[in-house]
PDB file of C-alpha atoms in Angstrom:
ATOM      1  CA  MET A   1     -16.525 -31.104  12.960  1.00 34.00           C
ATOM      2  CA  VAL A   2     -16.617 -27.266  13.075  1.00 37.00           C
ATOM      3  CA  ALA A   3     -17.845 -25.830  10.018  1.00 38.00           C
ATOM      4  CA  LEU A   4     -15.128 -23.294   8.300  1.00 41.00           C
ATOM      5  CA  ILE A   5     -17.232 -20.429   7.530  1.00 41.00           C
ATOM      6  CA  PRO A   6     -16.480 -16.649   6.713  1.00 46.00           C
ATOM      7  CA  LEU A   7     -16.990 -14.663   9.948  1.00 57.00           C
ATOM      8  CA  ALA A   8     -16.954 -10.849  10.613  1.00 60.00           C
ATOM      9  CA  GLY A   9     -13.474  -9.811  11.189  1.00 62.00           C
ATOM     10  CA  GLY A  10     -11.991 -12.713   9.323  1.00 69.00           C
ATOM     11  CA  PRO A  11      -8.777 -13.983  11.216  1.00 75.00           C
ATOM     12  CA  ILE A  12      -9.501 -12.094  14.355  1.00 76.00           C
ATOM     13  CA  ALA A  13     -12.606 -14.213  14.973  1.00 75.00           C
ATOM     14  CA  LEU A  14     -10.887 -17.223  13.684  1.00 77.00           C
ATOM     15  CA  ALA A  15      -8.527 -16.570  16.239  1.00 81.00           C
ATOM     16  CA  GLU A  16     -10.732 -16.642  18.947  1.00 80.00           C
ATOM     17  CA  ARG A  17     -12.274 -19.765  17.583  1.00 82.00           C
ATOM     18  CA  PHE A  18      -9.458 -21.956  17.215  1.00 86.00           C
ATOM     19  CA  VAL A  19      -6.850 -20.379  19.576  1.00 88.00           C
ATOM     20  CA  ASP A  20      -7.751 -18.198  22.267  1.00 87.00           C
ATOM     21  CA  PRO A  21      -9.750 -15.127  23.259  1.00 86.00           C
ATOM     22  CA  SER A  22      -6.616 -13.588  24.329  1.00 88.00           C
ATOM     23  CA  TRP A  23      -4.889 -14.204  21.150  1.00 88.00           C
ATOM     24  CA  SER A  24      -7.685 -12.929  19.116  1.00 85.00           C
ATOM     25  CA  TRP A  25      -7.669  -9.523  21.261  1.00 89.00           C
ATOM     26  CA  ALA A  26      -3.935  -9.002  20.738  1.00 90.00           C
ATOM     27  CA  LEU A  27      -3.949 -10.160  17.130  1.00 87.00           C
ATOM     28  CA  GLY A  28      -6.735  -7.888  16.283  1.00 87.00           C
ATOM     29  CA  TRP A  29      -5.857  -4.755  18.035  1.00 92.00           C
ATOM     30  CA  LEU A  30      -2.119  -4.991  16.432  1.00 90.00           C
ATOM     31  CA  TYR A  31      -3.735  -5.662  12.963  1.00 88.00           C
ATOM     32  CA  TRP A  32      -6.436  -2.455  13.469  1.00 91.00           C
ATOM     33  CA  TYR A  33      -3.419  -0.327  14.475  1.00 92.00           C
ATOM     34  CA  THR A  34      -1.569  -1.655  11.302  1.00 88.00           C
ATOM     35  CA  TRP A  35      -4.188  -0.670   9.072  1.00 89.00           C
ATOM     36  CA  ALA A  36      -5.055   2.488  10.921  1.00 91.00           C
ATOM     37  CA  ILE A  37      -1.765   3.906  10.320  1.00 90.00           C
ATOM     38  CA  PHE A  38      -1.242   2.795   6.750  1.00 88.00           C
ATOM     39  CA  LEU A  39      -4.332   5.174   5.629  1.00 90.00           C
ATOM     40  CA  PRO A  40      -2.818   8.499   6.731  1.00 90.00           C
ATOM     41  CA  SER A  41       0.753   7.066   5.212  1.00 86.00           C
ATOM     42  CA  GLU A  42      -1.011   6.206   1.955  1.00 87.00           C
ATOM     43  CA  LEU A  43      -2.680  10.090   1.843  1.00 89.00           C
ATOM     44  CA  SER A  44       0.766  11.673   2.546  1.00 84.00           C
ATOM     45  CA  ALA A  45       2.024   9.320  -0.226  1.00 82.00           C
ATOM     46  CA  ILE A  46      -0.709  11.022  -2.462  1.00 85.00           C
ATOM     47  CA  ALA A  47       0.528  14.434  -1.781  1.00 82.00           C
ATOM     48  CA  VAL A  48       3.806  13.240  -2.742  1.00 78.00           C
ATOM     49  CA  LEU A  49       2.490  12.305  -6.074  1.00 81.00           C
ATOM     50  CA  ILE A  50       0.651  15.477  -6.530  1.00 84.00           C
ATOM     51  CA  ASN A  51       3.831  17.720  -5.832  1.00 77.00           C
ATOM     52  CA  LEU A  52       5.268  16.269  -8.720  1.00 74.00           C
ATOM     53  CA  TRP A  53       2.939  18.596 -10.906  1.00 81.00           C
ATOM     54  CA  ASN A  54       2.015  21.239  -8.420  1.00 75.00           C
ATOM     55  CA  THR A  55       3.587  22.758  -5.016  1.00 75.00           C
ATOM     56  CA  SER A  56       1.599  25.727  -4.837  1.00 80.00           C
ATOM     57  CA  ILE A  57      -1.383  24.508  -3.541  1.00 82.00           C
ATOM     58  CA  ASN A  58      -1.281  23.394   0.235  1.00 85.00           C
ATOM     59  CA  ASN A  59      -1.525  19.371   0.816  1.00 84.00           C
ATOM     60  CA  ALA A  60      -4.087  19.660   2.868  1.00 88.00           C
ATOM     61  CA  LEU A  61      -6.497  20.197   0.097  1.00 90.00           C
ATOM     62  CA  TRP A  62      -5.504  16.871  -1.566  1.00 89.00           C
ATOM     63  CA  ILE A  63      -5.432  14.888   1.588  1.00 90.00           C
ATOM     64  CA  SER A  64      -9.002  15.998   2.185  1.00 92.00           C
ATOM     65  CA  LEU A  65     -10.137  15.355  -1.184  1.00 93.00           C
ATOM     66  CA  PHE A  66      -8.804  11.649  -1.338  1.00 93.00           C
ATOM     67  CA  LEU A  67      -9.850  10.957   2.204  1.00 94.00           C
ATOM     68  CA  LEU A  68     -13.387  12.241   1.357  1.00 94.00           C
ATOM     69  CA  ALA A  69     -13.314   9.971  -1.698  1.00 93.00           C
ATOM     70  CA  ALA A  70     -12.116   6.704   0.359  1.00 93.00           C
ATOM     71  CA  VAL A  71     -14.820   7.229   2.956  1.00 94.00           C
ATOM     72  CA  THR A  72     -17.646   7.762   0.420  1.00 94.00           C
ATOM     73  CA  ILE A  73     -16.626   4.407  -1.362  1.00 91.00           C
ATOM     74  CA  ASN A  74     -16.646   2.729   1.820  1.00 92.00           C
ATOM     75  CA  LEU A  75     -19.887   4.004   3.088  1.00 91.00           C
ATOM     76  CA  LEU A  76     -21.590   2.926  -0.089  1.00 89.00           C
ATOM     77  CA  GLY A  77     -21.253  -0.553   1.096  1.00 83.00           C
ATOM     78  CA  PRO A  78     -19.241  -3.757  -0.224  1.00 80.00           C
ATOM     79  CA  ARG A  79     -20.327  -3.623  -3.739  1.00 82.00           C
ATOM     80  CA  ALA A  80     -19.256  -0.022  -4.269  1.00 85.00           C
ATOM     81  CA  TYR A  81     -16.082  -0.969  -2.655  1.00 82.00           C
ATOM     82  CA  GLY A  82     -15.250  -4.052  -4.762  1.00 81.00           C
ATOM     83  CA  GLU A  83     -16.267  -2.412  -8.233  1.00 86.00           C
ATOM     84  CA  SER A  84     -14.122   0.480  -7.565  1.00 87.00           C
ATOM     85  CA  GLU A  85     -11.196  -1.539  -6.404  1.00 83.00           C
ATOM     86  CA  PHE A  86     -11.924  -4.036  -9.527  1.00 83.00           C
ATOM     87  CA  ILE A  87     -11.324  -0.740 -12.085  1.00 89.00           C
ATOM     88  CA  LEU A  88      -8.276   0.608 -10.022  1.00 86.00           C
ATOM     89  CA  ALA A  89      -6.727  -3.012  -9.492  1.00 82.00           C
ATOM     90  CA  THR A  90      -7.039  -3.419 -13.159  1.00 86.00           C
ATOM     91  CA  ILE A  91      -5.111   0.000 -13.865  1.00 87.00           C
ATOM     92  CA  LYS A  92      -2.438  -1.174 -11.295  1.00 84.00           C
ATOM     93  CA  ILE A  93      -1.775  -4.310 -13.393  1.00 85.00           C
ATOM     94  CA  ILE A  94      -1.677  -2.600 -16.465  1.00 88.00           C
ATOM     95  CA  THR A  95       0.416   0.073 -15.210  1.00 87.00           C
ATOM     96  CA  ILE A  96       3.026  -2.136 -13.447  1.00 87.00           C
ATOM     97  CA  THR A  97       3.224  -4.837 -16.569  1.00 88.00           C
ATOM     98  CA  GLY A  98       3.738  -1.629 -18.813  1.00 89.00           C
ATOM     99  CA  LEU A  99       6.532  -0.370 -16.217  1.00 88.00           C
ATOM    100  CA  ILE A 100       8.378  -3.778 -16.147  1.00 90.00           C
ATOM    101  CA  LEU A 101       8.508  -4.261 -19.837  1.00 90.00           C
ATOM    102  CA  LEU A 102       9.305  -0.568 -20.431  1.00 89.00           C
ATOM    103  CA  GLY A 103      11.982  -0.967 -17.937  1.00 89.00           C
ATOM    104  CA  ILE A 104      13.540  -3.942 -19.745  1.00 90.00           C
ATOM    105  CA  ILE A 105      13.580  -2.133 -22.873  1.00 90.00           C
ATOM    106  CA  LEU A 106      15.284   1.071 -21.148  1.00 88.00           C
ATOM    107  CA  ALA A 107      18.042  -1.366 -19.639  1.00 89.00           C
ATOM    108  CA  ALA A 108      18.611  -2.375 -23.081  1.00 88.00           C
ATOM    109  CA  GLY A 109      19.234   1.120 -24.382  1.00 86.00           C
ATOM    110  CA  GLY A 110      16.005   1.156 -26.185  1.00 84.00           C
ATOM    111  CA  GLY A 111      15.257   4.844 -24.793  1.00 81.00           C
ATOM    112  CA  PRO A 112      15.618   8.107 -26.397  1.00 83.00           C
ATOM    113  CA  ASN A 113      19.263   8.512 -24.889  1.00 81.00           C
ATOM    114  CA  LYS A 114      20.170   5.252 -26.408  1.00 82.00           C
ATOM    115  CA  GLN A 115      22.095   4.505 -23.248  1.00 83.00           C
ATOM    116  CA  ALA A 116      22.122   0.487 -22.289  1.00 84.00           C
ATOM    117  CA  THR A 117      22.768   0.274 -18.292  1.00 84.00           C
ATOM    118  CA  GLY A 118      22.550  -3.451 -18.219  1.00 85.00           C
ATOM    119  CA  PHE A 119      23.764  -4.581 -15.130  1.00 88.00           C
ATOM    120  CA  LYS A 120      26.003  -1.277 -14.445  1.00 87.00           C
ATOM    121  CA  TYR A 121      24.348  -0.353 -11.162  1.00 87.00           C
ATOM    122  CA  TRP A 122      24.804  -3.927  -9.776  1.00 87.00           C
ATOM    123  CA  ARG A 123      28.405  -3.539 -10.138  1.00 85.00           C
ATOM    124  CA  ASP A 124      28.659   0.441  -9.250  1.00 83.00           C
ATOM    125  CA  PRO A 125      27.643   1.594  -6.602  1.00 83.00           C
ATOM    126  CA  GLY A 126      26.061  -1.817  -6.167  1.00 79.00           C
ATOM    127  CA  PRO A 127      23.184  -3.086  -4.082  1.00 80.00           C
ATOM    128  CA  PHE A 128      24.405  -1.845  -0.422  1.00 81.00           C
ATOM    129  CA  VAL A 129      24.695   1.498   0.709  1.00 79.00           C
ATOM    130  CA  GLN A 130      26.197   2.931   3.813  1.00 80.00           C
ATOM    131  CA  PHE A 131      23.581   3.586   5.931  1.00 82.00           C
ATOM    132  CA  LEU A 132      23.889   7.352   7.388  1.00 81.00           C
ATOM    133  CA  GLY A 133      27.609   7.385   6.108  1.00 80.00           C
ATOM    134  CA  ILE A 134      28.361   4.612   8.571  1.00 86.00           C
ATOM    135  CA  PRO A 135      31.589   2.865   7.272  1.00 85.00           C
ATOM    136  CA  GLY A 136      32.207  -0.761   6.648  1.00 86.00           C
ATOM    137  CA  ALA A 137      29.863  -3.874   7.179  1.00 87.00           C
ATOM    138  CA  LEU A 138      27.833  -2.508   9.996  1.00 90.00           C
ATOM    139  CA  GLY A 139      26.696   0.318   7.647  1.00 87.00           C
ATOM    140  CA  ARG A 140      25.635  -1.682   4.811  1.00 86.00           C
ATOM    141  CA  PHE A 141      23.833  -3.996   7.369  1.00 88.00           C
ATOM    142  CA  LEU A 142      22.015  -1.018   8.762  1.00 88.00           C
ATOM    143  CA  GLY A 143      21.132   0.067   5.315  1.00 85.00           C
ATOM    144  CA  PHE A 144      19.785  -3.334   4.315  1.00 86.00           C
ATOM    145  CA  TRP A 145      17.839  -3.829   7.506  1.00 87.00           C
ATOM    146  CA  ALA A 146      16.144   0.026   7.207  1.00 82.00           C
ATOM    147  CA  VAL A 147      15.249  -1.098   3.488  1.00 82.00           C
ATOM    148  CA  LEU A 148      13.737  -4.565   4.654  1.00 85.00           C
ATOM    149  CA  THR A 149      11.309  -2.799   7.025  1.00 80.00           C
ATOM    150  CA  GLN A 150      10.069  -0.623   4.235  1.00 76.00           C
ATOM    151  CA  ALA A 151       9.818  -3.954   1.927  1.00 79.00           C
ATOM    152  CA  ALA A 152       7.984  -5.545   4.670  1.00 80.00           C
ATOM    153  CA  PHE A 153       5.706  -2.910   4.713  1.00 75.00           C
ATOM    154  CA  ALA A 154       4.791  -3.351   1.141  1.00 73.00           C
ATOM    155  CA  TYR A 155       3.965  -7.002   1.403  1.00 74.00           C
ATOM    156  CA  ILE A 156       1.438  -6.365   4.051  1.00 75.00           C
ATOM    157  CA  GLY A 157      -2.159  -6.786   2.287  1.00 69.00           C
ATOM    158  CA  SER A 158      -2.502 -10.311   0.732  1.00 68.00           C
ATOM    159  CA  GLU A 159      -4.561 -11.417   3.764  1.00 68.00           C
ATOM    160  CA  ILE A 160      -7.363  -8.716   3.115  1.00 69.00           C
ATOM    161  CA  VAL A 161      -8.935 -11.479   1.092  1.00 67.00           C
ATOM    162  CA  ALA A 162      -9.581 -13.532   4.529  1.00 65.00           C
ATOM    163  CA  ILE A 163     -11.075  -9.922   5.796  1.00 64.00           C
ATOM    164  CA  ALA A 164     -13.574  -9.508   2.877  1.00 62.00           C
ATOM    165  CA  ALA A 165     -14.721 -13.325   3.063  1.00 61.00           C
ATOM    166  CA  GLY A 166     -17.113 -12.477   5.337  1.00 59.00           C
ATOM    167  CA  GLU A 167     -19.019 -10.332   3.148  1.00 59.00           C
ATOM    168  CA  ALA A 168     -18.678 -12.277  -0.224  1.00 62.00           C
ATOM    169  CA  LYS A 169     -21.379 -13.401  -2.034  1.00 65.00           C
ATOM    170  CA  ASN A 170     -19.717 -16.840  -2.803  1.00 67.00           C
ATOM    171  CA  PRO A 171     -16.799 -17.473  -0.382  1.00 67.00           C
ATOM    172  CA  ARG A 172     -16.555 -21.035  -0.820  1.00 73.00           C
ATOM    173  CA  LYS A 173     -15.832 -20.390  -4.595  1.00 71.00           C
ATOM    174  CA  SER A 174     -14.543 -16.998  -5.213  1.00 67.00           C
ATOM    175  CA  ILE A 175     -11.870 -16.978  -1.957  1.00 70.00           C
ATOM    176  CA  PRO A 176      -9.745 -20.015  -2.673  1.00 74.00           C
ATOM    177  CA  ILE A 177      -9.353 -18.633  -6.440  1.00 70.00           C
ATOM    178  CA  ALA A 178      -8.423 -15.033  -5.135  1.00 69.00           C
ATOM    179  CA  ILE A 179      -5.975 -16.953  -2.645  1.00 72.00           C
ATOM    180  CA  ARG A 180      -4.285 -18.940  -5.344  1.00 72.00           C
ATOM    181  CA  ASN A 181      -3.497 -15.859  -7.386  1.00 71.00           C
ATOM    182  CA  VAL A 182      -1.540 -13.843  -4.735  1.00 72.00           C
ATOM    183  CA  TYR A 183       1.378 -15.704  -4.886  1.00 73.00           C
ATOM    184  CA  ILE A 184       1.437 -15.117  -8.804  1.00 75.00           C
ATOM    185  CA  ARG A 185       0.972 -11.577  -8.339  1.00 76.00           C
ATOM    186  CA  ILE A 186       4.062 -11.499  -5.914  1.00 76.00           C
ATOM    187  CA  ILE A 187       6.341 -13.019  -8.148  1.00 79.00           C
ATOM    188  CA  LEU A 188       5.285 -11.167 -11.423  1.00 81.00           C
ATOM    189  CA  PHE A 189       4.914  -7.721 -10.153  1.00 81.00           C
ATOM    190  CA  TYR A 190       6.921  -7.393  -6.969  1.00 81.00           C
ATOM    191  CA  PHE A 191       9.816  -9.479  -7.796  1.00 84.00           C
ATOM    192  CA  GLY A 192       9.753  -8.362 -11.400  1.00 86.00           C
ATOM    193  CA  GLY A 193       9.534  -4.720 -10.399  1.00 86.00           C
ATOM    194  CA  THR A 194      12.377  -4.980  -8.145  1.00 85.00           C
ATOM    195  CA  PHE A 195      14.641  -6.444 -10.670  1.00 89.00           C
ATOM    196  CA  VAL A 196      13.999  -4.104 -13.107  1.00 89.00           C
ATOM    197  CA  ILE A 197      14.214  -0.962 -10.830  1.00 88.00           C
ATOM    198  CA  GLY A 198      17.561  -2.462  -9.959  1.00 87.00           C
ATOM    199  CA  LEU A 199      18.787  -2.405 -13.624  1.00 89.00           C
ATOM    200  CA  LEU A 200      17.695   1.247 -14.086  1.00 88.00           C
ATOM    201  CA  VAL A 201      18.391   3.320 -11.045  1.00 87.00           C
ATOM    202  CA  ALA A 202      21.707   3.698  -8.865  1.00 86.00           C
ATOM    203  CA  SER A 203      21.047   2.662  -5.065  1.00 81.00           C
ATOM    204  CA  ASN A 204      22.568   5.708  -3.998  1.00 80.00           C
ATOM    205  CA  ASP A 205      20.324   8.058  -6.447  1.00 79.00           C
ATOM    206  CA  GLU A 206      19.685  10.816  -4.010  1.00 77.00           C
ATOM    207  CA  ARG A 207      16.365  11.383  -5.617  1.00 76.00           C
ATOM    208  CA  LEU A 208      14.939   7.708  -4.056  1.00 76.00           C
ATOM    209  CA  ALA A 209      15.119   9.601  -0.388  1.00 68.00           C
ATOM    210  CA  LEU A 210      11.668   9.690   1.293  1.00 60.00           C
ATOM    211  CA  ASN A 211      12.736  13.686   2.294  1.00 57.00           C
ATOM    212  CA  ALA A 212      13.148  14.295  -1.564  1.00 56.00           C
ATOM    213  CA  GLY A 213       9.816  15.951  -1.512  1.00 52.00           C
ATOM    214  CA  THR A 214       8.349  15.048  -4.895  1.00 54.00           C
ATOM    215  CA  ALA A 215       6.994  11.881  -6.845  1.00 51.00           C
ATOM    216  CA  LEU A 216      10.584  11.536  -8.203  1.00 52.00           C
ATOM    217  CA  ALA A 217      10.802   9.441  -5.291  1.00 62.00           C
ATOM    218  CA  SER A 218       9.604   6.744  -7.411  1.00 74.00           C
ATOM    219  CA  PRO A 219      12.149   4.672  -9.155  1.00 83.00           C
ATOM    220  CA  PHE A 220      10.381   4.391 -12.424  1.00 83.00           C
ATOM    221  CA  VAL A 221       9.635   7.948 -12.847  1.00 81.00           C
ATOM    222  CA  ILE A 222      13.437   8.381 -11.931  1.00 83.00           C
ATOM    223  CA  ALA A 223      14.373   6.031 -14.672  1.00 85.00           C
ATOM    224  CA  ILE A 224      11.913   7.486 -17.333  1.00 85.00           C
ATOM    225  CA  GLU A 225      13.455  10.949 -16.639  1.00 81.00           C
ATOM    226  CA  ASN A 226      17.176   9.518 -16.853  1.00 83.00           C
ATOM    227  CA  ALA A 227      16.186   7.996 -20.503  1.00 83.00           C
ATOM    228  CA  GLY A 228      14.802  11.421 -21.692  1.00 82.00           C
ATOM    229  CA  ILE A 229      11.323  10.674 -21.901  1.00 83.00           C
ATOM    230  CA  LYS A 230       9.445  13.817 -21.253  1.00 80.00           C
ATOM    231  CA  VAL A 231       5.597  13.147 -20.932  1.00 79.00           C
ATOM    232  CA  LEU A 232       5.269   9.458 -19.804  1.00 82.00           C
ATOM    233  CA  PRO A 233       6.190  10.497 -15.938  1.00 79.00           C
ATOM    234  CA  SER A 234       3.205  12.534 -15.484  1.00 81.00           C
ATOM    235  CA  ILE A 235       1.097   9.521 -17.189  1.00 85.00           C
ATOM    236  CA  ILE A 236       2.924   7.089 -14.636  1.00 83.00           C
ATOM    237  CA  ASN A 237       2.371   9.673 -11.870  1.00 82.00           C
ATOM    238  CA  ALA A 238      -1.424   9.492 -12.525  1.00 86.00           C
ATOM    239  CA  ALA A 239      -1.657   6.096 -12.691  1.00 86.00           C
ATOM    240  CA  LEU A 240       0.290   5.709  -9.444  1.00 83.00           C
ATOM    241  CA  LEU A 241      -2.299   8.531  -7.946  1.00 87.00           C
ATOM    242  CA  LEU A 242      -5.350   5.958  -8.711  1.00 88.00           C
ATOM    243  CA  SER A 243      -3.275   3.373  -7.229  1.00 86.00           C
ATOM    244  CA  GLY A 244      -2.917   5.525  -4.105  1.00 87.00           C
ATOM    245  CA  LEU A 245      -6.570   6.020  -3.941  1.00 89.00           C
ATOM    246  CA  SER A 246      -7.201   2.111  -4.162  1.00 88.00           C
ATOM    247  CA  GLY A 247      -4.755   1.885  -1.550  1.00 87.00           C
ATOM    248  CA  ALA A 248      -6.671   4.472   0.916  1.00 90.00           C
ATOM    249  CA  GLY A 249     -10.050   2.784   0.290  1.00 90.00           C
ATOM    250  CA  SER A 250      -8.550  -0.703   0.945  1.00 88.00           C
ATOM    251  CA  GLU A 251      -6.722   0.538   4.161  1.00 90.00           C
ATOM    252  CA  LEU A 252     -10.040   2.353   5.443  1.00 92.00           C
ATOM    253  CA  PHE A 253     -11.966  -1.039   4.358  1.00 90.00           C
ATOM    254  CA  THR A 254      -9.665  -3.350   6.290  1.00 88.00           C
ATOM    255  CA  SER A 255      -9.225  -1.029   9.116  1.00 90.00           C
ATOM    256  CA  SER A 256     -12.908  -0.751   9.749  1.00 91.00           C
ATOM    257  CA  ARG A 257     -13.731  -4.370   9.311  1.00 87.00           C
ATOM    258  CA  ALA A 258     -10.875  -5.129  11.956  1.00 87.00           C
ATOM    259  CA  LEU A 259     -12.241  -2.750  14.547  1.00 91.00           C
ATOM    260  CA  HIS A 260     -16.086  -4.189  13.594  1.00 90.00           C
ATOM    261  CA  GLY A 261     -14.844  -7.872  14.034  1.00 84.00           C
ATOM    262  CA  LEU A 262     -13.283  -6.673  17.572  1.00 87.00           C
ATOM    263  CA  ALA A 263     -16.220  -4.984  18.940  1.00 89.00           C
ATOM    264  CA  THR A 264     -18.534  -8.349  17.589  1.00 85.00           C
ATOM    265  CA  ILE A 265     -16.158 -10.343  20.012  1.00 82.00           C
ATOM    266  CA  GLY A 266     -16.551  -7.942  22.968  1.00 84.00           C
ATOM    267  CA  SER A 267     -12.969  -6.593  22.328  1.00 86.00           C
ATOM    268  CA  ALA A 268     -13.811  -3.402  21.410  1.00 87.00           C
ATOM    269  CA  PRO A 269     -16.598  -0.720  22.320  1.00 91.00           C
ATOM    270  CA  LYS A 270     -19.941  -2.236  21.081  1.00 91.00           C
ATOM    271  CA  VAL A 271     -20.716   0.965  19.309  1.00 92.00           C
ATOM    272  CA  PHE A 272     -18.265  -0.400  16.312  1.00 92.00           C
ATOM    273  CA  ALA A 273     -20.159  -3.508  15.960  1.00 88.00           C
ATOM    274  CA  ARG A 274     -23.291  -1.341  14.851  1.00 89.00           C
ATOM    275  CA  THR A 275     -24.017  -1.258  10.938  1.00 87.00           C
ATOM    276  CA  SER A 276     -26.203   0.000   8.438  1.00 86.00           C
ATOM    277  CA  THR A 277     -29.230  -1.781   7.030  1.00 82.00           C
ATOM    278  CA  ARG A 278     -26.809  -2.491   4.314  1.00 80.00           C
ATOM    279  CA  GLY A 279     -24.378  -4.016   6.587  1.00 81.00           C
ATOM    280  CA  VAL A 280     -21.859  -1.108   6.320  1.00 88.00           C
ATOM    281  CA  PRO A 281     -19.907  -0.650   9.993  1.00 90.00           C
ATOM    282  CA  VAL A 282     -20.462   3.199   9.621  1.00 92.00           C
ATOM    283  CA  TYR A 283     -19.357   4.107  13.368  1.00 94.00           C
ATOM    284  CA  ALA A 284     -15.971   1.900  12.654  1.00 93.00           C
ATOM    285  CA  ILE A 285     -15.418   3.517   9.268  1.00 94.00           C
ATOM    286  CA  LEU A 286     -15.874   7.151  10.619  1.00 94.00           C
ATOM    287  CA  PHE A 287     -13.569   6.526  13.506  1.00 95.00           C
ATOM    288  CA  ASN A 288     -11.007   5.221  11.366  1.00 95.00           C
ATOM    289  CA  ALA A 289     -11.482   8.210   9.212  1.00 94.00           C
ATOM    290  CA  VAL A 290     -10.736  10.562  12.283  1.00 94.00           C
ATOM    291  CA  ILE A 291      -7.531   8.685  12.746  1.00 93.00           C
ATOM    292  CA  ALA A 292      -6.371   9.123   9.299  1.00 92.00           C
ATOM    293  CA  CYS A 293      -6.373  13.076   9.528  1.00 91.00           C
ATOM    294  CA  LEU A 294      -2.809  12.093  11.462  1.00 89.00           C
ATOM    295  CA  ALA A 295      -1.829  12.778   7.408  1.00 88.00           C
ATOM    296  CA  TYR A 296      -2.271  16.504   8.154  1.00 88.00           C
ATOM    297  CA  MET A 297       0.900  15.990  10.047  1.00 83.00           C
ATOM    298  CA  SER A 298       2.589  16.435   6.650  1.00 76.00           C
ATOM    299  CA  LEU A 299       1.592  20.188   6.625  1.00 79.00           C
ATOM    300  CA  GLY A 300       4.408  20.903   9.132  1.00 69.00           C
ATOM    301  CA  SER A 301       7.128  19.309   7.360  1.00 63.00           C
ATOM    302  CA  THR A 302       7.434  17.664   3.586  1.00 63.00           C
ATOM    303  CA  ALA A 303       4.983  14.902   2.673  1.00 59.00           C
ATOM    304  CA  GLY A 304       7.710  12.269   2.281  1.00 62.00           C
ATOM    305  CA  GLU A 305       8.940  12.928   5.773  1.00 69.00           C
ATOM    306  CA  ALA A 306       5.498  12.471   7.174  1.00 68.00           C
ATOM    307  CA  PHE A 307       5.280   9.005   5.113  1.00 68.00           C
ATOM    308  CA  GLY A 308       8.595   8.131   6.602  1.00 70.00           C
ATOM    309  CA  TYR A 309       7.038   8.622  10.312  1.00 74.00           C
ATOM    310  CA  PHE A 310       4.270   6.396   9.612  1.00 72.00           C
TER     311      PHE A 310
END
């Protein structure tokens, strides 16, 4: 019987062991590409968030600073990454929990404007918006499909636990616990957050568009603005900014480990299999950091548009 032990590359190495090297090759490169392209999209989203406060400073500065922070955290090793992610994840959990509770209060009319939205937006304009003004069922279906692709984008990441297993101190104990907690977070935070957003913001609100150009594209910030709360949007924006840093660090971690895993099985250049004395795949991290420079595409358009491209 083959022992199930953590491997470098996680599911990429397991695909070779239990299925076929060709399957591992295809899975590995598609997985690497997914996370490699997520990183510049995250950096573009960070620029969107900062634009809520300041649009006079070139976004290149913010992209460079947060990319440097993500690279530094990853180069310091798994322990530094894990500790920083624990702190940032705690902030994310507190933020989303507070937003869901606040959203319920606002929907019930507990905001400064005393306006209870209830299920008003479920009836008018309703959950479906005509995509690009295309009338009828076709326009509604295309609108649904456009949203579905973005929603699927948001759900990717629950498998990072398997990638990190190869560097966990006690994977037999810690990994099963982490995996069991994933579905709870999805139900509470993803489903709960989406439900509350549907109560607070109309589906056709123009500020939701990616090309709106500022962090007002965040539905929670829109809802808080609509309720007449002045200071809270900036606080929420700061929390979202830290969440973006967490995402950038995780995306660099995962893409570098995927590339390292490909190299260890001979599906990528061997240079990416090299590690430092602390086991950090330095070359894989630096290569993915270069790919992340695609985020500078947003300098030729709005950061929101560049995020949409990615």
